[in-house]
């Protein structure tokens, strides 16, 4: 199947400018960008007049099944939110609940221009089945915690998941190893994770240095920061990405740079839980790669990457006192190609290059807040809204067309969740 999308405004490969032209799709791949070759004969032609094309957004850190908990525990301190509200509720989850919670988030991401995401959770077969059915692209990992030897089985579950799902869904699903955090895993267990990583050759996805309390506890328990601790255990020696790093020290940034560990910045979640402001410009200056994520819908409370781009740009300027830090082009890179690099998928997605996967998002420019269009790159970060997304393709398959879902039945998702929620909360009340 060959598709021609013509009469477009197209974001450049470096996210620094916008030009006019066409995009050709051949099967799952981008056939060309710019002027249509004479020998490209499309099976369908789509008029992109009044629309801007950009690579699909990459949400590099989330827990999408937690859409079921959206609004359940708001306006609380981080540890109260996590230990008193979220973790007890998660004990009641079933695989069916996780499937439909994931489906809801997949719908939200498609409608807001996210085509690929990295997720850490459990009931991983149900997560993967939901992703497969949605048509999205994802890098998934089983959240690994260790509190006693009885938890050792989780490593085998991670291995089994890799064997079953890595490269599945026509290559749209990849896998990682997901040790939750150093405060929920023993040092010995983290070393076992590293050994498994060396065997499987897949990235590690971990939460690090998210809060001041975590930093204080790390200092008391290990005499070092969480980042230094896991680095000394060897966990950052392979490909790794660390979510948050809000409280990273200058020495931590040197470690992350030396280990080539990517940081995933989650501005909404960090703000909502009052964990602080990640030193993003310092990270970049130190040579640390930075991607963007939403975190889960229970701590954000949405999966809107346009909001994350906007906040990331504004917070960096406010914190540093420098309006020139994190310009719009850099923010767009963090949400696209840098996210792809964090997931190890930069050869497949993240920019419009011939031969890469056709993960494409179109935005409708005929909106009051997008006019006049003095600088479309700037508009994407400072003015555009998730609701401006009109069309989405993943691997050449159209999932969203003129504001309507193509890949699945959103009404069915809502109906299934309406059935699940009373049972979910009732089970909680019985505990």
Short mmCIF file of N, CA, C and O in Angstrom, two decimals, residues 273-387:
data_model
loop_
_atom_site.label_atom_id
_atom_site.label_comp_id
_atom_site.label_asym_id
_atom_site.label_seq_id
_atom_site.Cartn_x
_atom_site.Cartn_y
_atom_site.Cartn_z
N UNK A 273 3.55 16.58 42.18
CA UNK A 273 3.94 15.91 43.42
C UNK A 273 4.96 16.74 44.22
O UNK A 273 5.48 16.28 45.22
N UNK A 274 5.20 17.97 43.75
CA UNK A 274 6.08 18.91 44.46
C UNK A 274 7.47 18.33 44.71
O UNK A 274 8.07 18.54 45.76
N UNK A 275 7.99 17.62 43.70
CA UNK A 275 9.31 17.02 43.85
C UNK A 275 10.44 17.92 43.37
O UNK A 275 11.61 17.60 43.56
N UNK A 276 10.10 19.02 42.73
CA UNK A 276 11.13 19.97 42.34
C UNK A 276 11.26 20.12 40.84
O UNK A 276 10.39 19.68 40.08
N UNK A 277 12.34 20.78 40.43
CA UNK A 277 12.58 21.10 39.02
C UNK A 277 13.87 20.42 38.56
O UNK A 277 14.95 20.70 39.08
N UNK A 278 13.76 19.54 37.62
CA UNK A 278 14.96 18.86 37.10
C UNK A 278 15.88 19.88 36.43
O UNK A 278 15.42 20.74 35.69
N UNK A 279 17.19 19.79 36.69
CA UNK A 279 18.15 20.74 36.10
C UNK A 279 18.46 20.39 34.64
O UNK A 279 19.58 19.98 34.30
N UNK A 280 17.47 20.56 33.78
CA UNK A 280 17.58 20.06 32.41
C UNK A 280 18.71 20.74 31.64
O UNK A 280 19.48 20.08 30.94
N UNK A 281 18.82 22.07 31.76
CA UNK A 281 19.88 22.75 31.02
C UNK A 281 21.26 22.30 31.50
O UNK A 281 22.17 22.11 30.70
N UNK A 282 21.41 22.09 32.80
CA UNK A 282 22.67 21.57 33.33
C UNK A 282 22.96 20.19 32.77
O UNK A 282 24.11 19.85 32.47
N UNK A 283 21.91 19.38 32.65
CA UNK A 283 22.09 18.04 32.07
C UNK A 283 22.62 18.14 30.66
O UNK A 283 23.59 17.46 30.28
N UNK A 284 21.99 18.97 29.85
CA UNK A 284 22.41 19.12 28.46
C UNK A 284 23.83 19.67 28.37
O UNK A 284 24.64 19.21 27.56
N UNK A 285 24.13 20.66 29.23
CA UNK A 285 25.49 21.23 29.23
C UNK A 285 26.54 20.20 29.61
O UNK A 285 27.69 20.27 29.15
N UNK A 286 26.15 19.23 30.46
CA UNK A 286 27.07 18.18 30.88
C UNK A 286 27.20 17.06 29.86
O UNK A 286 28.02 16.15 30.02
N UNK A 287 26.38 17.11 28.81
CA UNK A 287 26.43 16.07 27.78
C UNK A 287 25.47 14.92 28.01
O UNK A 287 25.63 13.86 27.41
N UNK A 288 24.47 15.13 28.87
CA UNK A 288 23.48 14.09 29.15
C UNK A 288 22.32 14.24 28.17
O UNK A 288 21.79 15.34 27.97
N UNK A 289 21.92 13.15 27.55
CA UNK A 289 20.76 13.17 26.67
C UNK A 289 19.49 13.24 27.49
O UNK A 289 19.36 12.58 28.52
N UNK A 290 18.52 14.04 27.04
CA UNK A 290 17.28 14.22 27.77
C UNK A 290 16.08 14.02 26.83
O UNK A 290 16.02 14.64 25.76
N UNK A 291 15.17 13.18 27.25
CA UNK A 291 13.90 12.97 26.55
C UNK A 291 12.77 13.47 27.43
O UNK A 291 12.99 13.91 28.56
N UNK A 292 11.55 13.40 26.92
CA UNK A 292 10.38 13.86 27.67
C UNK A 292 9.41 12.73 27.91
O UNK A 292 9.26 11.83 27.08
N UNK A 293 8.73 12.77 29.07
CA UNK A 293 7.68 11.82 29.37
C UNK A 293 6.59 12.47 30.18
O UNK A 293 6.77 13.55 30.74
N UNK A 294 5.47 11.80 30.25
CA UNK A 294 4.34 12.31 31.04
C UNK A 294 4.30 11.74 32.45
O UNK A 294 3.67 12.31 33.33
N UNK A 295 4.94 10.59 32.67
CA UNK A 295 4.70 9.75 33.84
C UNK A 295 3.27 9.22 33.72
O UNK A 295 2.58 9.45 32.73
N UNK A 296 2.80 8.49 34.73
CA UNK A 296 1.50 7.85 34.63
C UNK A 296 0.34 8.82 34.82
O UNK A 296 0.48 9.90 35.39
N UNK A 297 -0.86 8.43 34.35
CA UNK A 297 -2.03 9.29 34.45
C UNK A 297 -2.56 9.46 35.86
O UNK A 297 -3.52 10.22 36.07
N UNK A 298 -1.96 8.79 36.86
CA UNK A 298 -2.37 9.02 38.24
C UNK A 298 -1.54 10.12 38.89
O UNK A 298 -1.89 10.62 39.95
N UNK A 299 -0.45 10.52 38.24
CA UNK A 299 0.40 11.56 38.83
C UNK A 299 0.61 12.73 37.89
O UNK A 299 1.40 13.62 38.16
N UNK A 300 -0.13 12.76 36.78
CA UNK A 300 0.09 13.84 35.80
C UNK A 300 -1.04 14.87 35.71
O UNK A 300 -0.75 16.06 35.93
N UNK A 301 -2.24 14.62 35.32
CA UNK A 301 -3.02 13.39 35.22
C UNK A 301 -3.42 13.05 33.79
O UNK A 301 -4.50 12.48 33.56
N UNK A 302 -2.61 13.38 32.80
CA UNK A 302 -2.95 13.03 31.44
C UNK A 302 -1.70 12.52 30.72
O UNK A 302 -0.63 12.43 31.31
N UNK A 303 -1.86 12.20 29.45
CA UNK A 303 -0.77 11.70 28.63
C UNK A 303 -0.51 12.65 27.46
O UNK A 303 -0.28 12.24 26.33
N UNK A 304 -0.55 13.94 27.76
CA UNK A 304 -0.51 15.00 26.75
C UNK A 304 0.92 15.51 26.59
O UNK A 304 1.40 16.32 27.38
N UNK A 305 1.60 15.07 25.55
CA UNK A 305 2.99 15.47 25.34
C UNK A 305 3.13 16.93 24.90
O UNK A 305 4.19 17.53 25.08
N UNK A 306 2.10 17.50 24.32
CA UNK A 306 2.17 18.93 24.00
C UNK A 306 2.25 19.75 25.29
O UNK A 306 2.96 20.76 25.35
N UNK A 307 1.55 19.31 26.31
CA UNK A 307 1.62 20.00 27.60
C UNK A 307 3.01 19.84 28.21
O UNK A 307 3.56 20.79 28.79
N UNK A 308 3.61 18.66 28.07
CA UNK A 308 4.95 18.44 28.61
C UNK A 308 5.98 19.32 27.89
O UNK A 308 6.89 19.87 28.52
N UNK A 309 5.85 19.45 26.57
CA UNK A 309 6.76 20.31 25.83
C UNK A 309 6.64 21.76 26.31
O UNK A 309 7.66 22.43 26.55
N UNK A 310 5.43 22.22 26.43
CA UNK A 310 5.19 23.60 26.86
C UNK A 310 5.78 23.84 28.25
O UNK A 310 6.54 24.81 28.47
N UNK A 311 5.48 22.96 29.18
CA UNK A 311 5.98 23.13 30.55
C UNK A 311 7.50 23.02 30.62
O UNK A 311 8.15 23.79 31.34
N UNK A 312 8.07 22.06 29.91
CA UNK A 312 9.52 21.89 29.95
C UNK A 312 10.23 23.16 29.50
O UNK A 312 11.24 23.58 30.10
N UNK A 313 9.71 23.79 28.46
CA UNK A 313 10.32 25.03 27.97
C UNK A 313 10.18 26.15 28.98
O UNK A 313 11.16 26.88 29.26
N UNK A 314 9.00 26.32 29.54
CA UNK A 314 8.76 27.44 30.45
C UNK A 314 9.49 27.27 31.77
O UNK A 314 10.07 28.23 32.31
N UNK A 315 9.47 26.06 32.33
CA UNK A 315 10.12 25.83 33.62
C UNK A 315 11.62 26.10 33.52
O UNK A 315 12.21 26.75 34.40
N UNK A 316 12.26 25.62 32.47
CA UNK A 316 13.70 25.82 32.32
C UNK A 316 14.05 27.30 32.29
O UNK A 316 15.04 27.73 32.89
N UNK A 317 13.24 28.09 31.62
CA UNK A 317 13.50 29.52 31.54
C UNK A 317 13.29 30.19 32.90
O UNK A 317 14.08 31.04 33.34
N UNK A 318 12.21 29.79 33.59
CA UNK A 318 11.92 30.38 34.89
C UNK A 318 12.95 30.03 35.94
O UNK A 318 13.34 30.88 36.74
N UNK A 319 13.40 28.77 35.95
CA UNK A 319 14.35 28.32 36.96
C UNK A 319 15.74 28.92 36.75
O UNK A 319 16.43 29.30 37.70
N UNK A 320 16.16 29.00 35.48
CA UNK A 320 17.50 29.52 35.21
C UNK A 320 17.55 31.03 35.10
O UNK A 320 18.63 31.63 35.19
N UNK A 321 16.40 31.65 34.88
CA UNK A 321 16.38 33.09 34.65
C UNK A 321 16.89 33.48 33.28
O UNK A 321 17.20 34.65 33.02
N UNK A 322 16.96 32.51 32.38
CA UNK A 322 17.48 32.75 31.04
C UNK A 322 16.42 32.36 30.01
O UNK A 322 16.11 31.18 29.83
N UNK A 323 15.83 33.34 29.30
CA UNK A 323 14.77 33.02 28.35
C UNK A 323 15.25 32.30 27.10
O UNK A 323 14.42 31.84 26.30
N UNK A 324 16.56 32.18 26.93
CA UNK A 324 17.08 31.53 25.74
C UNK A 324 17.35 30.04 25.91
O UNK A 324 17.62 29.35 24.92
N UNK A 325 17.27 29.52 27.12
CA UNK A 325 17.52 28.09 27.31
C UNK A 325 16.34 27.28 26.76
O UNK A 325 15.20 27.74 26.73
N UNK A 326 16.63 26.07 26.35
CA UNK A 326 15.64 25.14 25.80
C UNK A 326 14.72 25.82 24.80
O UNK A 326 13.51 25.94 25.01
N UNK A 327 15.26 26.29 23.68
CA UNK A 327 14.41 26.87 22.64
C UNK A 327 13.46 25.83 22.05
O UNK A 327 13.62 24.62 22.27
N UNK A 328 12.49 26.30 21.31
CA UNK A 328 11.44 25.41 20.80
C UNK A 328 12.01 24.24 20.00
O UNK A 328 11.53 23.11 20.13
N UNK A 329 13.03 24.49 19.20
CA UNK A 329 13.58 23.40 18.38
C UNK A 329 14.16 22.29 19.25
O UNK A 329 14.01 21.10 18.95
N UNK A 330 14.83 22.66 20.35
CA UNK A 330 15.40 21.66 21.25
C UNK A 330 14.29 20.88 21.95
O UNK A 330 14.40 19.65 22.11
N UNK A 331 13.25 21.55 22.37
CA UNK A 331 12.12 20.87 23.01
C UNK A 331 11.50 19.86 22.05
O UNK A 331 11.18 18.72 22.45
N UNK A 332 11.33 20.23 20.80
CA UNK A 332 10.77 19.30 19.82
C UNK A 332 11.68 18.10 19.61
O UNK A 332 11.21 16.96 19.44
N UNK A 333 12.98 18.32 19.62
CA UNK A 333 13.91 17.20 19.53
C UNK A 333 13.76 16.25 20.72
O UNK A 333 13.77 15.03 20.57
N UNK A 334 13.64 16.83 21.92
CA UNK A 334 13.48 16.01 23.12
C UNK A 334 12.23 15.15 23.04
O UNK A 334 12.20 14.03 23.56
N UNK A 335 11.19 15.65 22.38
CA UNK A 335 9.92 14.93 22.30
C UNK A 335 9.85 13.96 21.13
O UNK A 335 8.88 13.21 21.00
N UNK A 336 10.88 13.98 20.26
CA UNK A 336 10.85 13.11 19.08
C UNK A 336 12.14 12.28 18.98
O UNK A 336 12.21 11.20 19.54
N UNK A 337 13.16 12.81 18.35
CA UNK A 337 14.36 12.02 18.09
C UNK A 337 15.12 11.68 19.36
O UNK A 337 15.68 10.58 19.49
N UNK A 338 15.14 12.58 20.35
CA UNK A 338 15.84 12.25 21.60
C UNK A 338 15.09 11.15 22.36
O UNK A 338 15.71 10.29 23.00
N UNK A 339 13.77 11.17 22.30
CA UNK A 339 13.00 10.08 22.89
C UNK A 339 13.29 8.76 22.20
O UNK A 339 13.43 7.71 22.84
N UNK A 340 13.40 8.81 20.87
CA UNK A 340 13.73 7.60 20.12
C UNK A 340 15.10 7.08 20.52
O UNK A 340 15.30 5.87 20.68
N UNK A 341 16.07 7.98 20.70
CA UNK A 341 17.41 7.56 21.13
C UNK A 341 17.35 6.93 22.52
O UNK A 341 18.04 5.93 22.78
N UNK A 342 16.58 7.52 23.42
CA UNK A 342 16.47 6.98 24.79
C UNK A 342 15.99 5.55 24.77
O UNK A 342 16.42 4.71 25.56
N UNK A 343 15.08 5.23 23.83
CA UNK A 343 14.52 3.89 23.72
C UNK A 343 15.35 2.97 22.82
O UNK A 343 15.03 1.80 22.66
N UNK A 344 16.41 3.53 22.23
CA UNK A 344 17.23 2.74 21.32
C UNK A 344 16.57 2.52 19.98
O UNK A 344 16.93 1.58 19.25
N UNK A 345 15.65 3.41 19.59
CA UNK A 345 14.89 3.25 18.36
C UNK A 345 15.18 4.34 17.34
O UNK A 345 14.40 4.56 16.41
N UNK A 346 16.31 5.04 17.49
CA UNK A 346 16.58 6.18 16.63
C UNK A 346 16.77 5.81 15.16
O UNK A 346 16.61 6.67 14.28
N UNK A 347 17.08 4.56 14.87
CA UNK A 347 17.21 4.15 13.47
C UNK A 347 15.86 3.83 12.85
O UNK A 347 15.77 3.63 11.63
N UNK A 348 14.82 3.79 13.67
CA UNK A 348 13.50 3.42 13.18
C UNK A 348 12.51 4.58 13.20
O UNK A 348 11.66 4.68 12.31
N UNK A 349 12.59 5.44 14.20
CA UNK A 349 11.57 6.49 14.36
C UNK A 349 12.24 7.79 14.83
O UNK A 349 13.45 7.85 15.03
N UNK A 350 11.43 8.84 15.00
CA UNK A 350 11.90 10.07 15.63
C UNK A 350 12.18 11.20 14.68
O UNK A 350 12.33 12.35 15.11
N UNK A 351 12.25 10.93 13.36
CA UNK A 351 12.48 11.98 12.37
C UNK A 351 12.01 11.48 11.02
O UNK A 351 11.87 10.27 10.80
N UNK A 352 11.75 12.43 10.14
CA UNK A 352 11.31 12.08 8.79
C UNK A 352 12.52 11.80 7.91
O UNK A 352 13.15 12.71 7.36
N UNK A 353 12.88 10.55 7.79
CA UNK A 353 14.00 10.11 6.97
C UNK A 353 13.54 8.92 6.15
O UNK A 353 12.89 8.01 6.67
N UNK A 354 13.87 8.92 4.88
CA UNK A 354 13.51 7.81 4.01
C UNK A 354 13.98 6.49 4.61
O UNK A 354 15.13 6.37 5.04
N UNK A 355 13.08 5.53 4.66
CA UNK A 355 13.41 4.21 5.18
C UNK A 355 13.04 4.02 6.63
O UNK A 355 12.95 2.88 7.10
N UNK A 356 12.84 5.12 7.37
CA UNK A 356 12.37 4.97 8.75
C UNK A 356 10.88 4.61 8.74
O UNK A 356 10.18 4.74 7.73
N UNK A 357 10.41 4.17 9.89
CA UNK A 357 9.01 3.82 10.04
C UNK A 357 8.12 5.06 9.85
O UNK A 357 8.46 6.16 10.29
N UNK A 358 7.00 4.86 9.19
CA UNK A 358 6.08 5.97 8.92
C UNK A 358 5.19 6.23 10.12
O UNK A 358 4.02 5.84 10.16
N UNK A 359 5.78 6.85 11.15
CA UNK A 359 5.06 7.30 12.34
C UNK A 359 4.88 8.81 12.18
O UNK A 359 5.81 9.59 12.40
N UNK A 360 3.70 9.22 11.78
CA UNK A 360 3.45 10.58 11.30
C UNK A 360 2.25 11.17 12.01
O UNK A 360 1.23 10.50 12.20
N UNK A 361 2.37 12.43 12.39
CA UNK A 361 1.28 13.17 13.02
C UNK A 361 1.00 14.42 12.21
O UNK A 361 1.93 15.14 11.83
N UNK A 362 -0.26 14.69 11.92
CA UNK A 362 -0.68 15.93 11.28
C UNK A 362 -1.45 16.79 12.26
O UNK A 362 -2.27 16.29 13.04
N UNK A 363 -1.17 18.09 12.25
CA UNK A 363 -1.90 19.06 13.06
C UNK A 363 -2.67 20.00 12.15
O UNK A 363 -2.16 20.44 11.11
N UNK A 364 -3.90 20.29 12.55
CA UNK A 364 -4.73 21.24 11.83
C UNK A 364 -4.31 22.65 12.23
O UNK A 364 -4.44 23.05 13.40
N UNK A 365 -3.80 23.43 11.28
CA UNK A 365 -3.31 24.78 11.57
C UNK A 365 -4.41 25.84 11.53
O UNK A 365 -4.14 27.01 11.87
N UNK A 366 -5.60 25.46 11.15
CA UNK A 366 -6.69 26.43 11.02
C UNK A 366 -7.37 26.64 12.37
O UNK A 366 -8.54 26.31 12.56
N UNK A 367 -6.60 27.16 13.33
CA UNK A 367 -7.10 27.40 14.68
C UNK A 367 -6.73 28.84 15.09
O UNK A 367 -5.65 29.33 14.72
N UNK A 368 -7.57 29.48 15.87
CA UNK A 368 -7.26 30.86 16.28
C UNK A 368 -5.92 30.99 16.99
O UNK A 368 -5.19 31.97 16.78
N UNK A 369 -5.57 30.00 17.83
CA UNK A 369 -4.33 30.10 18.61
C UNK A 369 -3.08 29.77 17.78
O UNK A 369 -1.97 29.86 18.29
N UNK A 370 -3.27 29.38 16.52
CA UNK A 370 -2.13 29.10 15.65
C UNK A 370 -2.00 30.13 14.51
O UNK A 370 -1.35 29.88 13.51
N UNK A 371 -2.62 31.26 14.71
CA UNK A 371 -2.60 32.31 13.69
C UNK A 371 -2.31 33.65 14.34
O UNK A 371 -2.83 33.92 15.42
N UNK A 372 -1.47 34.51 13.76
CA UNK A 372 -0.71 34.29 12.53
C UNK A 372 0.49 33.38 12.77
O UNK A 372 1.01 33.30 13.88
N UNK A 373 0.95 32.75 11.70
CA UNK A 373 2.01 31.74 11.80
C UNK A 373 3.36 32.37 11.48
O UNK A 373 3.99 32.06 10.46
N UNK A 374 3.82 33.26 12.35
CA UNK A 374 5.13 33.86 12.14
C UNK A 374 6.25 32.82 12.19
O UNK A 374 7.21 32.88 11.43
N UNK A 375 6.10 31.85 13.10
CA UNK A 375 7.14 30.84 13.31
C UNK A 375 6.45 29.54 13.74
O UNK A 375 6.05 29.39 14.89
N UNK A 376 6.31 28.62 12.80
CA UNK A 376 5.57 27.39 13.09
C UNK A 376 6.30 26.51 14.11
O UNK A 376 5.65 25.79 14.88
N UNK A 377 7.62 26.54 14.13
CA UNK A 377 8.36 25.77 15.14
C UNK A 377 8.01 26.28 16.53
O UNK A 377 7.71 25.50 17.45
N UNK A 378 8.01 27.57 16.70
CA UNK A 378 7.64 28.17 17.97
C UNK A 378 6.19 27.85 18.33
O UNK A 378 5.88 27.51 19.49
N UNK A 379 5.30 27.90 17.35
CA UNK A 379 3.89 27.62 17.61
C UNK A 379 3.67 26.21 18.14
O UNK A 379 2.81 25.97 18.99
N UNK A 380 4.46 25.25 17.65
CA UNK A 380 4.29 23.87 18.09
C UNK A 380 4.52 23.70 19.58
O UNK A 380 3.90 22.85 20.23
N UNK A 381 5.42 24.49 20.14
CA UNK A 381 5.76 24.37 21.56
C UNK A 381 4.95 25.32 22.43
O UNK A 381 4.48 24.95 23.51
N UNK A 382 4.77 26.54 21.98
CA UNK A 382 4.18 27.57 22.84
C UNK A 382 2.69 27.80 22.61
O UNK A 382 2.04 28.43 23.44
N UNK A 383 2.14 27.29 21.49
CA UNK A 383 0.74 27.55 21.19
C UNK A 383 -0.09 26.31 20.91
O UNK A 383 -1.27 26.27 21.24
N UNK A 384 0.50 25.31 20.27
CA UNK A 384 -0.26 24.14 19.85
C UNK A 384 -0.84 23.37 21.03
O UNK A 384 -0.27 23.33 22.12
N UNK A 385 -1.97 22.76 20.79
CA UNK A 385 -2.67 21.95 21.78
C UNK A 385 -2.81 20.52 21.26
O UNK A 385 -2.80 20.28 20.05
N UNK A 386 -2.96 19.58 22.18
CA UNK A 386 -3.18 18.19 21.78
C UNK A 386 -4.39 18.06 20.88
O UNK A 386 -4.42 17.23 19.95
N UNK A 387 -5.40 18.89 21.10
CA UNK A 387 -6.63 18.83 20.31
C UNK A 387 -6.43 19.28 18.87
O UNK A 387 -7.33 19.12 18.04
#
